[in-house]
Amino acid sequence: WPVATSGALHGKSVAEVVGDSPGLEVVAFANLAFPKDGSWWRELLVLGAEGQPLRRWVTPDCDYTNDVRRIHAAVGSFRADGPARIVIPWGCGAVACFDPAGTGAAPIWIAHASGRILSTPLLADLDGDGEREVVVAAAASREGALDGGVYVFDAEGRLKRGWPALEGELLTSQ
């Protein structure tokens, strides 16, 4: 510590996400993007207990999130005995799930919503089946649009039956 990063204003979470690393890890998601290849990107980091980078992903940005204070990664497992996962907003209209213990550069899945996701996702067992879902709010894609709403996705990134709800409502960050 300290650790130099490419992004800025990281939303940070602390959890055990990499099973073979001693102690807890810090999961940091850059709130301010950085230019790369002519477009804007964010940085998702997993740092070990001594500040060593364990995983790093570069993810698409949404230009509307620059007005949002801090967006955090949702960190946890979908099942009580399951592996840890990290869920973040992906670009403007999606969420992505990552395996922090894996070696892949791409997300495990990407789930799309209608509207702009400008807030931190939440992992919660909404239906009481013992498996957490991803809950996220999406703002309307443009002024006067009737999209957006609250979306709920399962552990595989599939939209749960009956969702989205509150479509056309004014849903902004946090």
XYZ file of C-alpha atoms in Angstrom:
174
model
C 0.000 0.000 0.000
C -0.547 2.558 -1.495
C -1.521 1.068 -4.863
C -1.433 3.030 -8.134
C -4.454 2.468 -10.400
C -5.560 3.594 -13.848
C -9.014 4.806 -12.755
C -10.096 7.195 -10.023
C -12.694 7.512 -7.240
C -12.973 3.771 -6.745
C -15.985 2.325 -4.963
C -14.431 -0.244 -2.630
C -15.651 -3.440 -0.982
C -13.804 -5.853 1.306
C -14.542 -9.581 1.128
C -12.977 -12.997 0.716
C -13.166 -13.462 -3.032
C -10.007 -15.421 -3.888
C -9.879 -18.658 -1.906
C -6.109 -19.216 -2.110
C -5.155 -15.716 -0.946
C -4.507 -15.113 2.775
C -6.898 -12.673 4.462
C -9.529 -10.560 2.771
C -9.299 -8.804 -0.571
C -10.273 -5.294 -1.617
C -12.518 -5.101 -4.683
C -12.250 -1.654 -6.276
C -14.372 -0.356 -9.167
C -13.263 2.933 -10.768
C -15.970 5.559 -10.865
C -14.097 7.854 -13.233
C -13.173 6.315 -16.522
C -9.932 6.598 -18.459
C -9.399 6.831 -22.231
C -8.308 3.711 -24.075
C -8.398 3.171 -27.835
C -10.513 6.291 -28.423
C -13.274 5.426 -25.944
C -13.788 5.518 -22.173
C -13.282 2.543 -19.896
C -13.420 1.649 -16.202
C -11.149 -0.486 -14.084
C -12.193 -3.377 -11.819
C -9.463 -4.536 -9.426
C -9.016 -7.258 -6.823
C -6.191 -6.406 -4.421
C -4.663 -8.790 -1.884
C -4.264 -8.055 1.822
C -0.828 -6.519 1.204
C -1.951 -4.380 -1.749
C -0.754 -6.738 -4.458
C -2.965 -6.797 -7.588
C -4.578 -10.229 -7.926
C -6.999 -9.552 -10.817
C -7.696 -6.612 -13.124
C -10.348 -6.111 -15.760
C -10.986 -3.171 -18.069
C -14.732 -2.674 -18.539
C -16.890 -0.396 -20.721
C -18.036 2.911 -19.264
C -21.337 4.766 -19.463
C -20.889 8.498 -19.949
C -23.909 9.189 -17.716
C -22.153 7.725 -14.664
C -19.695 10.619 -14.445
C -22.284 12.468 -12.314
C -22.714 9.502 -9.935
C -20.804 9.735 -6.656
C -19.462 6.168 -6.378
C -20.585 2.902 -7.843
C -19.438 -0.189 -5.951
C -19.120 -3.732 -7.151
C -21.576 -6.213 -5.622
C -19.438 -8.940 -4.056
C -20.625 -12.310 -2.727
C -21.776 -15.771 -3.713
C -25.110 -16.656 -5.241
C -25.393 -19.828 -3.119
C -24.335 -20.372 0.492
C -21.679 -22.905 -0.546
C -20.878 -21.290 -3.894
C -17.838 -19.416 -5.139
C -17.528 -15.654 -4.789
C -18.653 -13.492 -7.690
C -18.319 -9.798 -8.552
C -21.188 -7.987 -10.316
C -20.790 -4.497 -11.808
C -22.600 -2.188 -14.228
C -21.344 -2.919 -17.766
C -21.501 0.070 -20.079
C -24.857 1.866 -19.908
C -27.476 -0.868 -20.082
C -26.116 -4.088 -18.621
C -24.559 -5.797 -15.615
C -21.663 -8.249 -15.809
C -20.628 -11.068 -13.475
C -16.960 -11.945 -12.928
C -15.176 -14.899 -11.326
C -12.423 -13.357 -9.162
C -10.703 -16.729 -8.671
C -10.724 -17.580 -12.378
C -8.269 -16.683 -15.081
C -10.636 -15.424 -17.779
C -10.487 -11.870 -19.065
C -14.180 -11.829 -19.975
C -17.160 -11.820 -17.630
C -18.964 -15.090 -16.884
C -22.144 -13.470 -18.178
C -23.574 -10.110 -19.223
C -27.272 -9.354 -18.614
C -28.951 -6.518 -20.506
C -31.599 -4.106 -19.254
C -33.652 -1.507 -21.054
C -32.376 1.825 -19.769
C -29.180 3.111 -18.140
C -27.801 1.332 -15.083
C -26.339 4.091 -12.930
C -26.195 2.443 -9.511
C -24.505 -0.285 -7.521
C -26.039 -3.742 -8.075
C -27.334 -5.644 -5.037
C -27.114 -9.387 -4.328
C -30.160 -10.593 -2.371
C -32.333 -13.709 -2.092
C -35.612 -12.063 -3.101
C -37.700 -15.196 -3.587
C -36.428 -17.196 -0.590
C -35.097 -20.131 -2.658
C -31.635 -19.990 -1.067
C -29.993 -18.435 -4.132
C -29.210 -14.739 -4.385
C -30.356 -12.694 -7.327
C -28.869 -9.521 -8.830
C -31.105 -6.485 -8.280
C -30.368 -3.297 -10.200
C -32.189 -0.079 -11.056
C -32.091 1.334 -14.571
C -32.947 4.932 -15.413
C -34.825 5.791 -18.606
C -32.555 5.674 -21.659
C -33.594 9.178 -22.678
C -35.844 12.003 -21.527
C -39.503 10.942 -21.687
C -38.757 7.265 -22.421
C -40.872 4.594 -20.728
C -38.066 2.086 -20.251
C -35.850 1.595 -17.220
C -37.145 0.098 -13.988
C -35.954 -2.371 -11.375
C -34.456 -5.542 -12.866
C -33.796 -8.883 -11.191
C -31.445 -11.447 -12.753
C -30.679 -14.966 -11.548
C -27.206 -16.448 -10.913
C -26.860 -17.208 -14.631
C -27.768 -13.685 -15.772
C -31.309 -14.537 -16.895
C -34.090 -12.021 -16.235
C -36.386 -13.380 -13.509
C -40.058 -13.844 -14.343
C -42.187 -10.817 -13.464
C -39.363 -8.305 -13.846
C -38.681 -5.480 -14.617
C -40.967 -3.535 -12.308
C -41.559 0.201 -11.961
C -40.895 0.762 -15.663
C -41.008 4.395 -16.709
C -40.280 5.589 -13.157
C -37.534 8.128 -12.523
C -34.760 5.904 -11.125
C -31.362 7.499 -10.660
C -28.245 6.564 -8.734
C -27.842 5.079 -5.237
